[in-house]
């Protein structure tokens, strides 16, 4: 009889321990659910506040006053040496979005650089195209120090690109503003610095 009582007491103790552990797990899960509910409530309240803020603006809010109305290519736009050998083997473009007040604005957008050889006006030839369409790329491309505000777009030429012997090229940039969806164009003629042996082909591997 004593053995049976002891065994029963042991089982009761184990069952009680399981109950305690289960209650502790339930308390932790309940605390986590309460935390998630509080966080969801804060996010919902924040979303409602955003909606209320937007509703306070009428449909004529002047978004476009702070968006670019044109773009400029700074005068230092031109040839660049990327491979460290004599002569330019690409171009660099300094792009400035300009707002309605004539100020440079850090406006995000999709940028396409077309480099054209128009030495033969009857048969212009595309030398190279650089695209900057990924929004995550834009931050590192922006320079806003020492009164210089612009995007810096580096466009090295791929191997065996043919350029005119005189090195003159037309750079045209298309900028599509992410805020308004408007497209702006700007062009600038540049002259590359080429050594004689590279006057026809640049971008070759050493």
mmCIF file of C-alpha atoms in Angstrom:
data_model
loop_
_atom_site.group_PDB
_atom_site.id
_atom_site.type_symbol
_atom_site.label_atom_id
_atom_site.label_comp_id
_atom_site.label_asym_id
_atom_site.label_seq_id
_atom_site.Cartn_x
_atom_site.Cartn_y
_atom_site.Cartn_z
ATOM 1 C CA UNK A 1 0.000 0.000 0.000
ATOM 2 C CA UNK A 2 2.834 2.420 0.836
ATOM 3 C CA UNK A 3 4.535 1.771 -2.494
ATOM 4 C CA UNK A 4 1.298 2.454 -4.322
ATOM 5 C CA UNK A 5 0.815 5.739 -2.488
ATOM 6 C CA UNK A 6 4.398 6.784 -3.237
ATOM 7 C CA UNK A 7 3.968 5.972 -6.901
ATOM 8 C CA UNK A 8 0.751 7.891 -7.029
ATOM 9 C CA UNK A 9 2.368 10.852 -5.335
ATOM 10 C CA UNK A 10 5.193 10.792 -7.831
ATOM 11 C CA UNK A 11 2.760 10.798 -10.729
ATOM 12 C CA UNK A 12 0.803 13.642 -9.205
ATOM 13 C CA UNK A 13 4.002 15.659 -8.790
ATOM 14 C CA UNK A 14 4.973 15.134 -12.440
ATOM 15 C CA UNK A 15 1.505 16.069 -13.622
ATOM 16 C CA UNK A 16 1.565 19.193 -11.477
ATOM 17 C CA UNK A 17 4.964 20.171 -12.949
ATOM 18 C CA UNK A 18 3.567 19.739 -16.468
ATOM 19 C CA UNK A 19 0.600 21.922 -15.566
ATOM 20 C CA UNK A 20 2.921 24.632 -14.208
ATOM 21 C CA UNK A 21 5.122 24.512 -17.310
ATOM 22 C CA UNK A 22 2.049 24.687 -19.526
ATOM 23 C CA UNK A 23 0.723 27.694 -17.633
ATOM 24 C CA UNK A 24 4.089 29.434 -17.955
ATOM 25 C CA UNK A 25 4.100 28.824 -21.715
ATOM 26 C CA UNK A 26 0.563 30.168 -21.987
ATOM 27 C CA UNK A 27 1.537 33.300 -20.039
ATOM 28 C CA UNK A 28 4.499 33.960 -22.377
ATOM 29 C CA UNK A 29 2.362 33.396 -25.459
ATOM 30 C CA UNK A 30 -0.335 35.696 -24.086
ATOM 31 C CA UNK A 31 2.246 38.389 -23.344
ATOM 32 C CA UNK A 32 3.603 38.125 -26.921
ATOM 33 C CA UNK A 33 0.102 38.323 -28.396
ATOM 34 C CA UNK A 34 -0.623 41.388 -26.262
ATOM 35 C CA UNK A 35 2.602 43.027 -27.485
ATOM 36 C CA UNK A 36 1.744 42.290 -31.128
ATOM 37 C CA UNK A 37 -1.782 43.643 -30.648
ATOM 38 C CA UNK A 38 -0.444 46.866 -29.104
ATOM 39 C CA UNK A 39 2.022 47.285 -31.991
ATOM 40 C CA UNK A 40 -0.711 46.684 -34.577
ATOM 41 C CA UNK A 41 -2.916 49.239 -32.805
ATOM 42 C CA UNK A 42 -0.115 51.847 -32.954
ATOM 43 C CA UNK A 43 0.470 51.163 -36.674
ATOM 44 C CA UNK A 44 -3.258 51.443 -37.382
ATOM 45 C CA UNK A 45 -3.479 54.730 -35.466
ATOM 46 C CA UNK A 46 -0.480 56.043 -37.431
ATOM 47 C CA UNK A 47 -2.124 55.044 -40.742
ATOM 48 C CA UNK A 48 -5.352 56.818 -39.736
ATOM 49 C CA UNK A 49 -3.346 59.932 -38.872
ATOM 50 C CA UNK A 50 -1.683 59.876 -42.305
ATOM 51 C CA UNK A 51 -5.085 59.647 -43.981
ATOM 52 C CA UNK A 52 -6.373 62.576 -41.919
ATOM 53 C CA UNK A 53 -3.296 64.632 -42.792
ATOM 54 C CA UNK A 54 -3.785 63.981 -46.519
ATOM 55 C CA UNK A 55 -7.472 64.841 -46.301
ATOM 56 C CA UNK A 56 -6.551 68.259 -44.937
ATOM 57 C CA UNK A 57 -4.847 69.093 -48.269
ATOM 58 C CA UNK A 58 -7.018 69.993 -51.193
ATOM 59 C CA UNK A 59 -6.503 68.684 -54.716
ATOM 60 C CA UNK A 60 -4.535 71.800 -55.735
ATOM 61 C CA UNK A 61 -1.603 71.296 -53.332
ATOM 62 C CA UNK A 62 1.471 72.578 -55.231
ATOM 63 C CA UNK A 63 3.452 69.350 -55.600
ATOM 64 C CA UNK A 64 4.969 70.454 -58.892
ATOM 65 C CA UNK A 65 6.435 73.620 -57.363
ATOM 66 C CA UNK A 66 8.957 71.364 -55.648
ATOM 67 C CA UNK A 67 9.496 68.998 -58.566
ATOM 68 C CA UNK A 68 11.946 69.611 -61.426
ATOM 69 C CA UNK A 69 10.729 71.526 -64.458
ATOM 70 C CA UNK A 70 13.914 71.015 -66.485
ATOM 71 C CA UNK A 71 17.376 69.476 -66.254
ATOM 72 C CA UNK A 72 20.850 70.792 -66.992
ATOM 73 C CA UNK A 73 24.137 69.094 -67.801
ATOM 74 C CA UNK A 74 26.920 70.939 -65.967
ATOM 75 C CA UNK A 75 29.802 72.290 -68.035
ATOM 76 C CA UNK A 76 32.282 69.756 -66.618
ATOM 77 C CA UNK A 77 30.303 66.977 -68.292
ATOM 78 C CA UNK A 78 32.667 65.305 -70.737
ATOM 79 C CA UNK A 79 35.272 62.618 -71.313
ATOM 80 C CA UNK A 80 36.819 60.646 -68.456
ATOM 81 C CA UNK A 81 39.700 58.232 -68.103
ATOM 82 C CA UNK A 82 38.454 55.129 -66.296
ATOM 83 C CA UNK A 83 41.235 52.621 -66.985
ATOM 84 C CA UNK A 84 44.228 54.766 -65.963
ATOM 85 C CA UNK A 85 45.808 54.656 -69.420
ATOM 86 C CA UNK A 86 46.297 57.776 -71.590
ATOM 87 C CA UNK A 87 43.118 59.046 -73.190
ATOM 88 C CA UNK A 88 39.440 59.023 -72.242
ATOM 89 C CA UNK A 89 37.577 55.742 -72.375
ATOM 90 C CA UNK A 90 34.141 56.957 -71.302
ATOM 91 C CA UNK A 91 32.184 59.990 -70.216
ATOM 92 C CA UNK A 92 30.954 61.468 -66.954
ATOM 93 C CA UNK A 93 27.672 63.373 -66.781
ATOM 94 C CA UNK A 94 26.835 65.933 -64.101
ATOM 95 C CA UNK A 95 23.049 66.146 -64.082
ATOM 96 C CA UNK A 96 21.131 68.917 -62.285
ATOM 97 C CA UNK A 97 17.330 68.731 -61.831
ATOM 98 C CA UNK A 98 16.047 72.336 -61.660
ATOM 99 C CA UNK A 99 12.768 73.410 -60.022
ATOM 100 C CA UNK A 100 10.397 76.260 -60.895
ATOM 101 C CA UNK A 101 12.451 78.667 -58.750
ATOM 102 C CA UNK A 102 15.700 77.907 -60.563
ATOM 103 C CA UNK A 103 17.131 75.851 -57.699
ATOM 104 C CA UNK A 104 18.759 72.450 -57.983
ATOM 105 C CA UNK A 105 16.564 69.826 -56.299
ATOM 106 C CA UNK A 106 17.446 66.328 -55.174
ATOM 107 C CA UNK A 107 14.626 64.762 -57.133
ATOM 108 C CA UNK A 108 14.724 61.004 -57.742
ATOM 109 C CA UNK A 109 14.200 59.797 -61.259
ATOM 110 C CA UNK A 110 15.033 57.318 -63.969
ATOM 111 C CA UNK A 111 18.036 58.472 -66.020
ATOM 112 C CA UNK A 112 19.193 57.286 -69.438
ATOM 113 C CA UNK A 113 22.420 58.579 -71.010
ATOM 114 C CA UNK A 114 22.792 58.218 -74.783
ATOM 115 C CA UNK A 115 26.177 58.919 -76.361
ATOM 116 C CA UNK A 116 25.942 59.676 -80.069
ATOM 117 C CA UNK A 117 28.451 60.065 -82.876
ATOM 118 C CA UNK A 118 26.870 62.575 -85.241
ATOM 119 C CA UNK A 119 29.972 63.375 -87.280
ATOM 120 C CA UNK A 120 27.952 62.054 -90.219
ATOM 121 C CA UNK A 121 24.633 63.875 -89.847
ATOM 122 C CA UNK A 122 23.041 61.633 -92.448
ATOM 123 C CA UNK A 123 23.880 58.551 -90.403
ATOM 124 C CA UNK A 124 24.198 59.345 -86.680
ATOM 125 C CA UNK A 125 25.456 56.382 -84.682
ATOM 126 C CA UNK A 126 24.792 55.403 -81.075
ATOM 127 C CA UNK A 127 28.152 54.824 -79.402
ATOM 128 C CA UNK A 128 26.872 53.704 -76.007
ATOM 129 C CA UNK A 129 23.837 53.905 -73.680
ATOM 130 C CA UNK A 130 23.992 53.979 -69.865
ATOM 131 C CA UNK A 131 20.862 53.434 -67.799
ATOM 132 C CA UNK A 132 20.293 54.347 -64.157
ATOM 133 C CA UNK A 133 16.836 52.945 -63.466
ATOM 134 C CA UNK A 134 17.255 51.330 -60.033
ATOM 135 C CA UNK A 135 16.019 53.697 -57.282
ATOM 136 C CA UNK A 136 18.485 52.162 -54.812
ATOM 137 C CA UNK A 137 21.372 53.465 -56.956
ATOM 138 C CA UNK A 138 20.375 57.111 -56.717
ATOM 139 C CA UNK A 139 21.645 57.944 -53.223
ATOM 140 C CA UNK A 140 25.336 57.258 -53.910
ATOM 141 C CA UNK A 141 25.096 59.146 -57.229
ATOM 142 C CA UNK A 142 24.020 62.416 -55.580
ATOM 143 C CA UNK A 143 26.632 65.004 -54.548
ATOM 144 C CA UNK A 144 25.597 67.932 -52.382
ATOM 145 C CA UNK A 145 28.725 69.438 -50.859
ATOM 146 C CA UNK A 146 30.632 72.704 -51.232
ATOM 147 C CA UNK A 147 27.806 74.394 -53.179
ATOM 148 C CA UNK A 148 27.864 71.586 -55.761
ATOM 149 C CA UNK A 149 24.573 69.789 -56.243
ATOM 150 C CA UNK A 150 24.175 67.203 -58.972
ATOM 151 C CA UNK A 151 23.958 63.549 -59.906
ATOM 152 C CA UNK A 152 27.266 62.099 -61.103
ATOM 153 C CA UNK A 153 26.683 59.515 -63.844
ATOM 154 C CA UNK A 154 29.781 57.576 -64.850
ATOM 155 C CA UNK A 155 29.556 55.868 -68.241
ATOM 156 C CA UNK A 156 32.684 53.884 -69.117
ATOM 157 C CA UNK A 157 32.675 52.483 -72.638
ATOM 158 C CA UNK A 158 32.602 48.716 -73.126
ATOM 159 C CA UNK A 159 35.471 47.051 -75.004
ATOM 160 C CA UNK A 160 35.996 47.913 -78.655
ATOM 161 C CA UNK A 161 33.669 50.910 -78.795
ATOM 162 C CA UNK A 162 34.311 52.926 -81.935
ATOM 163 C CA UNK A 163 34.549 56.701 -81.478
ATOM 164 C CA UNK A 164 35.152 59.335 -84.157
ATOM 165 C CA UNK A 165 38.787 60.250 -84.750
ATOM 166 C CA UNK A 166 38.193 63.825 -83.582
ATOM 167 C CA UNK A 167 36.613 62.543 -80.368
ATOM 168 C CA UNK A 168 33.494 64.710 -80.595
ATOM 169 C CA UNK A 169 30.328 63.146 -79.208
ATOM 170 C CA UNK A 170 26.811 64.293 -78.373
ATOM 171 C CA UNK A 171 25.536 63.350 -74.919
ATOM 172 C CA UNK A 172 21.761 63.337 -74.432
ATOM 173 C CA UNK A 173 20.171 62.564 -71.078
ATOM 174 C CA UNK A 174 16.530 61.621 -70.514
ATOM 175 C CA UNK A 175 15.306 62.132 -66.934
ATOM 176 C CA UNK A 176 11.895 60.789 -65.856
ATOM 177 C CA UNK A 177 10.841 62.307 -62.530
ATOM 178 C CA UNK A 178 9.506 59.717 -60.091
ATOM 179 C CA UNK A 179 7.190 62.263 -58.436
ATOM 180 C CA UNK A 180 5.354 63.624 -61.472
ATOM 181 C CA UNK A 181 6.217 61.097 -64.191
ATOM 182 C CA UNK A 182 7.355 63.910 -66.488
ATOM 183 C CA UNK A 183 10.319 63.393 -68.813
ATOM 184 C CA UNK A 184 13.016 66.021 -69.408
ATOM 185 C CA UNK A 185 15.814 66.035 -71.980
ATOM 186 C CA UNK A 186 19.150 67.830 -72.110
ATOM 187 C CA UNK A 187 22.112 67.537 -74.472
ATOM 188 C CA UNK A 188 25.728 68.644 -74.557
ATOM 189 C CA UNK A 189 28.449 68.148 -77.153
ATOM 190 C CA UNK A 190 31.779 67.054 -75.685
ATOM 191 C CA UNK A 191 35.238 66.264 -77.015
ATOM 192 C CA UNK A 192 37.162 63.300 -75.673
ATOM 193 C CA UNK A 193 40.893 63.421 -75.044
ATOM 194 C CA UNK A 194 42.301 60.625 -77.187
ATOM 195 C CA UNK A 195 45.864 59.539 -77.965
ATOM 196 C CA UNK A 196 46.519 58.648 -81.632
ATOM 197 C CA UNK A 197 46.524 54.870 -81.141
ATOM 198 C CA UNK A 198 43.174 55.104 -79.351
ATOM 199 C CA UNK A 199 41.494 57.588 -81.686
ATOM 200 C CA UNK A 200 39.451 54.867 -83.356
ATOM 201 C CA UNK A 201 38.872 52.335 -80.583
ATOM 202 C CA UNK A 202 38.659 52.805 -76.829
ATOM 203 C CA UNK A 203 37.790 50.459 -74.039
ATOM 204 C CA UNK A 204 40.204 47.695 -75.059
ATOM 205 C CA UNK A 205 41.702 45.575 -72.317
ATOM 206 C CA UNK A 206 45.380 46.355 -71.532
#
